[in-house]
Coordinates of C-alpha atoms and ligand atoms in Angstrom, one line a residue:
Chain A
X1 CA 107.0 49.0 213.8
X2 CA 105.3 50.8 216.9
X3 CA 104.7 48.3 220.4
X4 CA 100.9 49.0 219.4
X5 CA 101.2 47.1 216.0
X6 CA 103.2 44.3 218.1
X7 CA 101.1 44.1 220.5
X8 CA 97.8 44.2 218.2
X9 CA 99.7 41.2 216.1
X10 CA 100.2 39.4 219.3
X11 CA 96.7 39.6 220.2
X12 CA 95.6 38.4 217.0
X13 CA 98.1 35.4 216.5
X14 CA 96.6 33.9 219.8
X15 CA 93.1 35.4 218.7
X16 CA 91.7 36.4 222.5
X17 CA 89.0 37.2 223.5
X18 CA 87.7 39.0 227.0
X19 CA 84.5 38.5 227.5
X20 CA 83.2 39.9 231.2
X21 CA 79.6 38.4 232.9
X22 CA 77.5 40.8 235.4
X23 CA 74.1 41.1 235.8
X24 CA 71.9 41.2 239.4
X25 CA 72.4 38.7 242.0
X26 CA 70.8 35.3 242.0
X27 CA 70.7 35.8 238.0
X28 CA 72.6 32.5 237.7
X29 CA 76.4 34.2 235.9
X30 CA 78.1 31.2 237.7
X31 CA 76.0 28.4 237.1
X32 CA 76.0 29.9 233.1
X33 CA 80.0 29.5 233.2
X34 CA 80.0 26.7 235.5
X35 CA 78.1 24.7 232.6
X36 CA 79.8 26.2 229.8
X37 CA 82.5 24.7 231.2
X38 CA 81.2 20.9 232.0
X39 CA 81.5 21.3 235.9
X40 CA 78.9 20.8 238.7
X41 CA 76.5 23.3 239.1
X42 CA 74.9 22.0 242.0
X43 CA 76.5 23.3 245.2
X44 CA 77.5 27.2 243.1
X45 CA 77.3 29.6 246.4
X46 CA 77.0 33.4 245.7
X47 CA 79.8 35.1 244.8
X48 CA 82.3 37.1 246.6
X49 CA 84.8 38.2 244.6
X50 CA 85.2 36.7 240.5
X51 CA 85.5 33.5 238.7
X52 CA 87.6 33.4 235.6
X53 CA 87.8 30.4 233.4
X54 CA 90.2 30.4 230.2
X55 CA 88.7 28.3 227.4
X56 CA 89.3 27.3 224.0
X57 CA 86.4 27.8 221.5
X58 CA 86.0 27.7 218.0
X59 CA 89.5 28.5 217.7
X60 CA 89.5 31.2 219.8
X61 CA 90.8 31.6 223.3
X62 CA 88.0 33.0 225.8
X63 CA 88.8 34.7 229.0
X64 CA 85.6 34.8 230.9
X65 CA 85.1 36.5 233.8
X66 CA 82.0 36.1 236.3
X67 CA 81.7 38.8 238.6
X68 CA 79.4 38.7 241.9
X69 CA 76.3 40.6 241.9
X70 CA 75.2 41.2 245.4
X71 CA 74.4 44.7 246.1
X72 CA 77.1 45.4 248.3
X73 CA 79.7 44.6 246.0
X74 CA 78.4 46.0 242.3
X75 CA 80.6 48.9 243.2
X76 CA 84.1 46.7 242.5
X77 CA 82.3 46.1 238.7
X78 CA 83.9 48.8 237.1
X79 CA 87.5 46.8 237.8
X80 CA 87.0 44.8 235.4
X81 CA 85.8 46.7 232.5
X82 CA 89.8 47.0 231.3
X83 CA 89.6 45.3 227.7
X84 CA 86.5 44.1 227.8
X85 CA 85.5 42.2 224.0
X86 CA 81.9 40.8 224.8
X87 CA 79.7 41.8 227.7
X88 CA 77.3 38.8 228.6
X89 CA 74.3 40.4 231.1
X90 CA 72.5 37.8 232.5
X91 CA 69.1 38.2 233.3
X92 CA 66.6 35.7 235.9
X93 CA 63.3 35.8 234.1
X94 CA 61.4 34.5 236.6
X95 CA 62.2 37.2 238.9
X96 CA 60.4 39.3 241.3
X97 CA 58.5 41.6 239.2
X98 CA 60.1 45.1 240.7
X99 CA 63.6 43.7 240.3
X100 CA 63.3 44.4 236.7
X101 CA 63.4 47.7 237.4
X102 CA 67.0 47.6 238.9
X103 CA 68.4 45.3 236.3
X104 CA 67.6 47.5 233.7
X105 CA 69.2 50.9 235.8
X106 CA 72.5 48.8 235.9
X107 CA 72.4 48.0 232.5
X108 CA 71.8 51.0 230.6
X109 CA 74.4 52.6 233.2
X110 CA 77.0 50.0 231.9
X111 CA 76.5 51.2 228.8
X112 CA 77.7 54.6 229.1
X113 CA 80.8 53.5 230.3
X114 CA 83.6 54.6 228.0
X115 CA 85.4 51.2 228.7
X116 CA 82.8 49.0 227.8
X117 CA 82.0 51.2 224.3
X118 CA 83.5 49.0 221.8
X119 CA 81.8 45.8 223.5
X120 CA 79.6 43.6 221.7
X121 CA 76.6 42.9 224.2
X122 CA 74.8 39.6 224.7
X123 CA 72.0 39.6 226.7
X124 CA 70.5 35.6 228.2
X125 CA 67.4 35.8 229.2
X126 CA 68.2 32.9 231.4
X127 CA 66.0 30.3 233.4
X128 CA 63.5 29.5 230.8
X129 CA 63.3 25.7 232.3
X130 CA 61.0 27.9 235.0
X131 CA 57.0 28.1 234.3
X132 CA 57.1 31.8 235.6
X133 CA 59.8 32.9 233.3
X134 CA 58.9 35.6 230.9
X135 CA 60.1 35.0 227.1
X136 CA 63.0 36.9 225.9
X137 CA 61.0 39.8 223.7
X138 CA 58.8 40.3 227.4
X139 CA 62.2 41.1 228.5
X140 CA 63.6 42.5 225.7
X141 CA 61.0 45.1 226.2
X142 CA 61.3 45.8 230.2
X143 CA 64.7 46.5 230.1
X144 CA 64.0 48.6 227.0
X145 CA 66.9 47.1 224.6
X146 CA 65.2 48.8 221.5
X147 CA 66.6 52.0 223.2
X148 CA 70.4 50.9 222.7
X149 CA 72.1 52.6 220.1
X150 CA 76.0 52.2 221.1
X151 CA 76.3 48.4 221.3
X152 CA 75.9 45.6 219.0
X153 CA 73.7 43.3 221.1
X154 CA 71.7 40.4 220.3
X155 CA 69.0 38.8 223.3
X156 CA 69.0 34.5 224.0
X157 CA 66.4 33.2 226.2
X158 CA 68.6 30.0 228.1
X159 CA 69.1 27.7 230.8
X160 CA 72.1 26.9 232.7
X161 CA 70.3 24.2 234.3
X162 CA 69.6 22.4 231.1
X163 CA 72.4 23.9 229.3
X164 CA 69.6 25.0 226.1
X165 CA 70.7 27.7 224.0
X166 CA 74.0 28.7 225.9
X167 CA 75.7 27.9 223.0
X168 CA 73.9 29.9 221.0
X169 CA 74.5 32.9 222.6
X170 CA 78.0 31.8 223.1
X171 CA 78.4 31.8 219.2
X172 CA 76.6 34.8 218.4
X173 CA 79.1 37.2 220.7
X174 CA 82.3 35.1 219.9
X175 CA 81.0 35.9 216.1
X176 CA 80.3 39.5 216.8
X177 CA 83.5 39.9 218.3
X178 CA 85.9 38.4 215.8
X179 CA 83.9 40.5 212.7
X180 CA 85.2 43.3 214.6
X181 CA 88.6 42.6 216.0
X182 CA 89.9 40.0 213.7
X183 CA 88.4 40.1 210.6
X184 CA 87.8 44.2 210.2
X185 CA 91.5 44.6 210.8
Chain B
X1 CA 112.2 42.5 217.2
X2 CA 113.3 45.2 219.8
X3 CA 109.3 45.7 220.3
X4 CA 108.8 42.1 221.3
X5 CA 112.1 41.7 224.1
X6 CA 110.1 44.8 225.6
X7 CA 106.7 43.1 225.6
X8 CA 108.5 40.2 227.2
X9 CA 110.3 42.1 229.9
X10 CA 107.3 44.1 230.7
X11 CA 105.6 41.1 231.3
X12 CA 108.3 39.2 233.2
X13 CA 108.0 42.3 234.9
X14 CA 104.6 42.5 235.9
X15 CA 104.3 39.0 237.1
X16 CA 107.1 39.7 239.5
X17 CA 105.0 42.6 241.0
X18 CA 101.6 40.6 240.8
X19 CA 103.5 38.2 242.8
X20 CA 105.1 40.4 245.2
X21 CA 101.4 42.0 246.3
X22 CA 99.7 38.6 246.6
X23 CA 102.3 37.6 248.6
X24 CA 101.4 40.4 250.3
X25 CA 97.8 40.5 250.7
X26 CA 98.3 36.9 252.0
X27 CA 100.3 37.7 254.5
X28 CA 98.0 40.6 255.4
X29 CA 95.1 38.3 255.5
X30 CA 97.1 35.6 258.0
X31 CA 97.5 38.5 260.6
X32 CA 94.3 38.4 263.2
X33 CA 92.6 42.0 263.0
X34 CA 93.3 42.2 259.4
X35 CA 91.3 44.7 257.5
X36 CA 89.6 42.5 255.3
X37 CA 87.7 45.2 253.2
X38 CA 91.4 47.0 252.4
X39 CA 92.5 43.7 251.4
X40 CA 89.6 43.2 249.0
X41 CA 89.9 47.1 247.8
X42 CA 93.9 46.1 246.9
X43 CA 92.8 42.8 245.4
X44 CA 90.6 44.9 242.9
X45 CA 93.0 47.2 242.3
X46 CA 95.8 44.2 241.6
X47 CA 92.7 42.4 239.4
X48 CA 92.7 45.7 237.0
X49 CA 96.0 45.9 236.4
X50 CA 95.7 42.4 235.5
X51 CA 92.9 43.0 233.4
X52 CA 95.0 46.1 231.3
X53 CA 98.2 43.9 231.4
X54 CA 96.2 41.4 229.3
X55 CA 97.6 43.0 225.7
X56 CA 101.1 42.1 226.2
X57 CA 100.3 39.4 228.9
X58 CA 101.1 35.6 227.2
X59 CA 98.3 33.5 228.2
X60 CA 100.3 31.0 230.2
X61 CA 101.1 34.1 232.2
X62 CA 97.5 35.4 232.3
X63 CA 96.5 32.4 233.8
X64 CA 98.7 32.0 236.7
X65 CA 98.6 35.4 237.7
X66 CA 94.7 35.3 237.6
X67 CA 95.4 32.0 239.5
X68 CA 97.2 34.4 242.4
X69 CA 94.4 36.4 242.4
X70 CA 92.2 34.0 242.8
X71 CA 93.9 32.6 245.5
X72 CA 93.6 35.5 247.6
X73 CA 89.9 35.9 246.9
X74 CA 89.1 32.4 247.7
X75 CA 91.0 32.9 251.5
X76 CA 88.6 36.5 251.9
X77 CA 85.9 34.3 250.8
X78 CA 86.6 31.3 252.8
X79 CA 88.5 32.6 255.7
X80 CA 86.1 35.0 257.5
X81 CA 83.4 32.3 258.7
X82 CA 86.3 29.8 259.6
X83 CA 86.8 30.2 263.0
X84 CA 83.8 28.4 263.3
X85 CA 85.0 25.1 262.8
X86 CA 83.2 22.0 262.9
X87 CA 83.4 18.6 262.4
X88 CA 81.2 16.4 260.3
X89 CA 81.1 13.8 263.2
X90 CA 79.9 16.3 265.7
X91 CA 77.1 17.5 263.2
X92 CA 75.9 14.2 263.0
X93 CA 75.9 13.5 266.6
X94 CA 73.8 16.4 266.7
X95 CA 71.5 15.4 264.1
X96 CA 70.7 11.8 265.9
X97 CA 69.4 12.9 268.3
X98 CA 66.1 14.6 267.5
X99 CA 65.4 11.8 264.9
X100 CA 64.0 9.8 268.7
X101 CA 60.5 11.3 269.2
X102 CA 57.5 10.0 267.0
X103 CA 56.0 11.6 264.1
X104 CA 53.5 14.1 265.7
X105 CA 50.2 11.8 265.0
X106 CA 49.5 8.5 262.6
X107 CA 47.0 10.8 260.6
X108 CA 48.2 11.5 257.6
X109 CA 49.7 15.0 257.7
X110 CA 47.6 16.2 254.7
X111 CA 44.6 15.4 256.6
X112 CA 45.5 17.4 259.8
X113 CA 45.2 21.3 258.0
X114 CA 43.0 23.7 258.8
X115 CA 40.5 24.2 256.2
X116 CA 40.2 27.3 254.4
X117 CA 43.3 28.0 252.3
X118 CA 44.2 31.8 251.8
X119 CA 46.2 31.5 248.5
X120 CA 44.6 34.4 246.4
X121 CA 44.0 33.1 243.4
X122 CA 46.9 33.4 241.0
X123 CA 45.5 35.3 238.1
X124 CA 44.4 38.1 240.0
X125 CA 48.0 39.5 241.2
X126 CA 50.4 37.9 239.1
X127 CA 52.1 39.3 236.3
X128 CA 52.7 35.7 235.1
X129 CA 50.0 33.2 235.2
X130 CA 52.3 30.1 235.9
X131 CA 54.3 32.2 239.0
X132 CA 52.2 31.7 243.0
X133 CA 51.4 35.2 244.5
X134 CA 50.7 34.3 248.1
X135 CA 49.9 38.1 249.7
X136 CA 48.8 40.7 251.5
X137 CA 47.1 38.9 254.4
X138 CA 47.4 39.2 258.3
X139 CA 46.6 36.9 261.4
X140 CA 45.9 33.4 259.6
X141 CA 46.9 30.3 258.3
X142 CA 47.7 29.6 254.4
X143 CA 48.6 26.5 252.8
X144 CA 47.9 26.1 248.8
X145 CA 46.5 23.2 247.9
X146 CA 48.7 20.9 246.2
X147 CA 49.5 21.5 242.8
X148 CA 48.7 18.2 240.7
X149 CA 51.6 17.0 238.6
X150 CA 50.7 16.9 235.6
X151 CA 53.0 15.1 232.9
X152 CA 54.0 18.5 231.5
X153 CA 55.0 20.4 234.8
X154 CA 56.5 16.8 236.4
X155 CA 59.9 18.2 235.4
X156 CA 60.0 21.4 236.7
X157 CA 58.4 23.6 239.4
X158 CA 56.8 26.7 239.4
X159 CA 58.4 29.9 241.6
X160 CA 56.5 31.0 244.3
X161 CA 56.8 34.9 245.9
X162 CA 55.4 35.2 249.3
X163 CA 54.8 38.7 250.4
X164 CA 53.2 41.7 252.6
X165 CA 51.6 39.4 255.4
X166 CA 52.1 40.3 259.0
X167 CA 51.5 37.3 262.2
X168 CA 50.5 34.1 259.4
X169 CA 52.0 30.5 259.4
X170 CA 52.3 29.3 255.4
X171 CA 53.2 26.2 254.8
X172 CA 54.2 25.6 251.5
X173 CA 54.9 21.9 252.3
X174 CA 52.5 20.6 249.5
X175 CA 53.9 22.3 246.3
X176 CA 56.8 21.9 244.2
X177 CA 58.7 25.3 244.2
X178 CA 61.2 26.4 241.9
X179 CA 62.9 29.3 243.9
X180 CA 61.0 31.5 246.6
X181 CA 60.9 35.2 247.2
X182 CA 60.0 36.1 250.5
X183 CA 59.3 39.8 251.4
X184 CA 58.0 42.1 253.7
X185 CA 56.8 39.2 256.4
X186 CA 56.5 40.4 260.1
X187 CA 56.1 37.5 262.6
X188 CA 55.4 34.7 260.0
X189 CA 56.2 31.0 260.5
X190 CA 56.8 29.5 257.1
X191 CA 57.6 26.1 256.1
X192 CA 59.1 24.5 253.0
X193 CA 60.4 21.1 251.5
X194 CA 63.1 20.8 249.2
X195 CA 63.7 23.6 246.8
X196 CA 66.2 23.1 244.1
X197 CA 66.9 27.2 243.0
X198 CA 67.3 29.7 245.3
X199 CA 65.5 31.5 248.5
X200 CA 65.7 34.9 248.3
X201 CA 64.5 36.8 251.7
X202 CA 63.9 40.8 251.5
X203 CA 62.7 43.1 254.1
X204 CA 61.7 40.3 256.8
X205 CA 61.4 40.5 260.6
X206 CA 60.7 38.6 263.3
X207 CA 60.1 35.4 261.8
X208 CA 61.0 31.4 261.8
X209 CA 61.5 29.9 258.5
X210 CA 62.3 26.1 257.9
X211 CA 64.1 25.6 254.2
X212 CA 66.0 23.5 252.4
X213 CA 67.1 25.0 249.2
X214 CA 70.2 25.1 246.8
X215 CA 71.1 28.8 248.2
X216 CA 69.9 31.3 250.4
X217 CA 70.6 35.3 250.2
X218 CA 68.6 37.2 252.5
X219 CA 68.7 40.9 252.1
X220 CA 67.6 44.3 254.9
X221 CA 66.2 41.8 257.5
X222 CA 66.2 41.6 261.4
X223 CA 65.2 38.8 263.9
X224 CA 64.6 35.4 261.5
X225 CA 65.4 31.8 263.2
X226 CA 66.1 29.6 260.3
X227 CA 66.5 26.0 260.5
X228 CA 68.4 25.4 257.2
X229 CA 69.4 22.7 254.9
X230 CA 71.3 24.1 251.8
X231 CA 73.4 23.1 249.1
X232 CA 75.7 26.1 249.4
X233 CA 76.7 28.8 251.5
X234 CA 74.2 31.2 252.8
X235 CA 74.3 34.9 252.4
X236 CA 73.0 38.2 254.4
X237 CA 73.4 41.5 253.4
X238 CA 72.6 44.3 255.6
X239 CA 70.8 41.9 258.2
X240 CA 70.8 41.6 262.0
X241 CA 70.3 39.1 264.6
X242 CA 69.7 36.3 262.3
X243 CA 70.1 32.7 263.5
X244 CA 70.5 29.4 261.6
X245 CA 70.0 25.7 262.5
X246 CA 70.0 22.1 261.1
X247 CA 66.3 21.7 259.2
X248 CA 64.4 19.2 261.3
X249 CA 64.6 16.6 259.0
X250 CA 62.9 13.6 261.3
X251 CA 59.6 16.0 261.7
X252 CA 59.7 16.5 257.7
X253 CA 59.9 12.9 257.2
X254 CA 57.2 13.0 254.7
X255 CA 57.6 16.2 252.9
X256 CA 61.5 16.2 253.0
X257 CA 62.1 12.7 251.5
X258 CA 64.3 11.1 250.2
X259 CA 62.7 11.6 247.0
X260 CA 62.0 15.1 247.1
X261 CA 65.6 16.1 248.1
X262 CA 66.4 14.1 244.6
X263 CA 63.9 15.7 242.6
X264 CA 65.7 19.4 243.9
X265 CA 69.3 17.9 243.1
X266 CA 70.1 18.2 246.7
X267 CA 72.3 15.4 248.3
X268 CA 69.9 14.9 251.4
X269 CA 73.5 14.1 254.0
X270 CA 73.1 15.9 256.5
X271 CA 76.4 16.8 256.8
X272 CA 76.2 17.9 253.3
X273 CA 74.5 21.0 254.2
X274 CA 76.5 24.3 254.6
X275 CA 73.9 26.3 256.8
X276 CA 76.9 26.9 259.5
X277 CA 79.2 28.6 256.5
X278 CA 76.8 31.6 256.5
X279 CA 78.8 34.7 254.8
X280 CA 78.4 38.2 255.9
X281 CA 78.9 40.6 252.5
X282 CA 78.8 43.6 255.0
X283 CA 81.6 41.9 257.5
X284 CA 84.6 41.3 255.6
X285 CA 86.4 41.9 258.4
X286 CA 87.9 38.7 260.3
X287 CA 86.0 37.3 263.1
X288 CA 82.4 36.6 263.7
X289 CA 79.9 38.6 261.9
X290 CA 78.1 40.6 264.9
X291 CA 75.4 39.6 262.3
X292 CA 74.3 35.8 262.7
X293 CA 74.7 32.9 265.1
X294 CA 74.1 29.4 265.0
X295 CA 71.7 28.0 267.2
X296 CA 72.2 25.6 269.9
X297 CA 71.0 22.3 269.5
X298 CA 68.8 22.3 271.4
X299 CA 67.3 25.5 270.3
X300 CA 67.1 24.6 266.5
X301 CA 65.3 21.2 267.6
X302 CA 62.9 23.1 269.5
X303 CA 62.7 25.8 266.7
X304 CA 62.6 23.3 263.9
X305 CA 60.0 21.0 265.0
X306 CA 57.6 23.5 266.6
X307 CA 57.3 25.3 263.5
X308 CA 56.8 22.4 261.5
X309 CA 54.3 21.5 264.0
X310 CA 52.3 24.3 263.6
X311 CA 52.5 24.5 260.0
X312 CA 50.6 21.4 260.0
X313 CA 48.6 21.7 262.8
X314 CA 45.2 20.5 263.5
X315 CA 44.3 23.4 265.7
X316 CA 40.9 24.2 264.1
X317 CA 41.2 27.4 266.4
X318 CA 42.2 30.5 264.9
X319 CA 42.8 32.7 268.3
X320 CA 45.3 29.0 269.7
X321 CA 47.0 29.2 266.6
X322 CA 47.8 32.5 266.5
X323 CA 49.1 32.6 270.2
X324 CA 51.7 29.7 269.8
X325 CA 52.9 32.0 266.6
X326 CA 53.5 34.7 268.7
X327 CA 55.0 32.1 271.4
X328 CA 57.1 30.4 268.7
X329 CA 58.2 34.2 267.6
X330 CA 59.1 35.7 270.7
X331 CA 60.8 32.7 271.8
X332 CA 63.4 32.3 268.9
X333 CA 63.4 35.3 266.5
X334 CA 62.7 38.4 268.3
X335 CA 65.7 40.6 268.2
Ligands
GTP1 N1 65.7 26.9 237.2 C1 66.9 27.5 237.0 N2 67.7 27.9 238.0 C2 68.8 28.5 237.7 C3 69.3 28.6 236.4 N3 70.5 29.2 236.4 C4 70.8 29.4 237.7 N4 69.8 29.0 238.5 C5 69.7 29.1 240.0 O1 69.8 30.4 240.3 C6 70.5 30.6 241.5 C7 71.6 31.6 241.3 O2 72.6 31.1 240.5 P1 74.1 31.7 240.5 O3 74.8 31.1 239.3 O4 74.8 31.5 241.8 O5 73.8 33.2 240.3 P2 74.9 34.4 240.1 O6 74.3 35.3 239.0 O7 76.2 33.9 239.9 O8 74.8 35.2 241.5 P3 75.9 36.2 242.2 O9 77.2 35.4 242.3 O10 75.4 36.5 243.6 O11 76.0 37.4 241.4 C8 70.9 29.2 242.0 O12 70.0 28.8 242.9 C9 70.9 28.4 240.7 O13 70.6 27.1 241.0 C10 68.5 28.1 235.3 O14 68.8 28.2 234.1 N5 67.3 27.6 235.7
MG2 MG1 78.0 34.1 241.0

């Protein structure tokens, strides 16, 4: 028995997963994993650096990583793309209208990253407690998801603040993921 | 069985080295002059090879070496605006004391506005009819008129983008906002209550602006006077000769209530606010950022209460209240 097959039987006796957070500043990553997790959300500052949080769900282990997305510091991204299961971009839909513009460059860029290929992709379309926030098919179609061919990917208009539809999304990339890595084997 | 006394020793292995370099980087980051930004480049470096290590990694293991790393970014995060230490007690001394004066008039505030509000009307600019467009303008004074609160809206509160205007006091004192976008204001005095989302400031200059908000992030601006109460810490990127202040909460007595600070989920202390733990992301050097100060007291008093003064002035006289703009500019946020 090769170390591969070990370490592939390791992985799926625990049944991990990785699952890595980005998206533009201010599109509420932290607040997402924050309440995910039951904690405050109400004093989150912008992050420098990561957050992780280990958590069990649906009898899977989740490693979650929350990256900060301040233009100075996108560059440091590509750090954590290592073994990356689910990608969770997070989007503000109530956002200035020509920041849509840039959130959709940094996500199609992701996606020609050869680390990130086998990742499933779950996009929130997050802050829909706001009365300016476009629905999720308005911003399906600015970032131009229809275009994605590489990635499994499913879109979930949320809110961290009121904690609607997190799960959901939660469930359909935790789902996604184990069809692939667990189930397909 | 061979296989799996390798995957342990590898990872016995690994921690030992993870541990070795935090040790490291703190010690690196303990040193005065240390070179934060090398420190942040190694702590990426150490989190990939944390990230790879997680296929033979147990996940007790995982944990406390992400835990390390953690540790380390927490003390970048935390340690650059530390050597401005201060005490709750000496923040409240400092709040006391403008709380003396009397509200500017008995009139009701509401009253006291000049009349013809500049808001353009929503529909025409925005791309989404619930979002406030408040732009393109120059040399005048624009307050919205309240928005009423109707049962469904009572909950939440719309987001307001402010932008393109050059020498105008706003005061958004009156509505309910959601998160504000601020961009492209030269010499501008704004004001604001409560906010319970974010303030996001792009391409600014020269300008005073009075918030209170959950978090601020101000982006490619120069010369803003900010008299601040937040939730969180503030951030600047690629700013200069910003300076922040307590929020003059005695001359917002009516538009910074109680109340209002409840309905943003924003614990009203004053020594809850972090508007003193501003954090550079183009400094991560240690020391000072060359980037911000905090005013002095009696500065952000002055600051604070002029510009809410203004904001709701009754000055029916468009040439006064543009001079004490440009007198309440040049005196605290010119560059
Ligand atoms: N109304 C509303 N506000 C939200 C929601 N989620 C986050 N926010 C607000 O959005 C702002 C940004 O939230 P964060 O979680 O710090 O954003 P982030 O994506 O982690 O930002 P970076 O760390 O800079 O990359 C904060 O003011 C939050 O209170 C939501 O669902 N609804
Ligand atoms: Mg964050």
């Amino acid at each position: 028995m090769g170390l591969l097959t070990v370490l592939k039987k390791l992985k799926q006796k625990e049944k991990e997963i990785r699952i890595l957070i980005l998206g533009l500043d201010n599109a509420g990553k932290t607040t997402i994993l924050k309440r995910i997790n039951g904690e405050d959300i109400s004093t989150i500052s912008p992050t420098l650096g990561f957050n992780i949080k280990t958590l069990d769900y649906n009898g899977y282990k989740l490693n979650i990583w929350d990256v900060g997305g301040q233009k100075s510091i996108r560059s440091y991204w590509r750090n954590y793309f290592e073994q990356t299961d689910g990608l969770v971009w997070v989007v503000d839909s109530a956002d200035r209208p020509d920041r849509f513009a840039d959130c959709k460059a940094e996500l199609h860029s992701l996606l020609t990253e050869e680390r990130l290929a086998g990742a499933s992709l779950l996009i929130f379309a997050n802050k829909q407690d706001l009365p300016g926030a476009l629905s999720s098919e308005e911003i399906a179609k600015l970032l131009d998801l229809k275009a994605i061919q590489t990635h499994h990917w499913q879109i979930v208009g949320c809110s961290a603040v009121t904690g609607d539809n997190l799960l959901t999304g939660m469930d359909w990339v935790v789902t996604d993921i184990s069809k692939r890595i667990y189930m397909l084997d | 069985m061979a296989a799996h006394a390798d995957v342990k020793l590898a990872a016995a292995a690994f921690c030992a080295d993870l541990k070795q370099e935090c040790d490291a980087l703190t010690q690196t980051l303990g040193q005065p002059n240390a070179d934060r930004t090398a420190v942040l480049t190694r702590l990426s470096i150490a989190l990939k090879s944390l990230t790879e290590a997680t296929v033979f990694l147990p996940a007790y293991d995982q944990r406390a070496c992400a835990a390390m790393l953690k540790t380390i970014s927490d003390q970048l995060t935390t340690a650059a605006p530390a050597r401005a230490k201060f005490t709750f007690a000496s923040r409240k001394a400092k709040s006391s004391t403008p709380a003396a004066g009397p509200p500017e008039s008995a009139q009701p505030l509401a009253e006291q506005r000049l009349p013809p509000p500049q808001a353009l009307p929503p529909a025409a600019l925005a791309p989404r009819p619930t979002a406030r467009q408040i732009c393109s303008n120059r040399n005048c004074y624009i307050a919205p008129p309240p928005v009423p609160i109707s049962s469904a809206e009572s909950s939440t509160s719309s987001d307001v983008e402010v932008a393109d205007l050059t020498r105008c006091v706003v005061s958004l004192l009156d509505l309910h906002v959601g998160a504000l976008h601020l961009k492209n204001l030269d010499r501008c005095v704004l004001v604001v209550g409560p906010i319970a989302g974010s303030v996001l400031v792009e391409s600014c200059r020269n300008c005073v602006f009075v918030i209170c908000c959950r978090q601020l992030r101000i982006h490619n601006s120069v010369g803003l006077a900010i008299p601040l109460h937040i939730a969180s810490h503030p951030i600047i990127e690629d700013c200069s000769a910003l300076r922040f202040g307590l929020y003059p909460r005695a001359a917002l007595a009516d538009f910074a209530s109680v109340e209002r600070f409840e309905a943003a989920r924003i614990d009203p202390n004053p020594g809850a606010s972090a508007h003193k733990t501003v954090e550079d992301f183009c400094w991560l050097k240690r020391g000072q950022s060359p980037n911000w100060v905090l005013m002095s007291s009696d500065d952000e008093h002055a600051c604070g209460t002029e510009a809410m003064a203004l904001a709701t002035s009754s000055v029916v006289d468009e040439q006064a209240l543009m001079d004490s703009l440009d007198a309440l500019v040049a005196r605290f946020s010119v560059a």
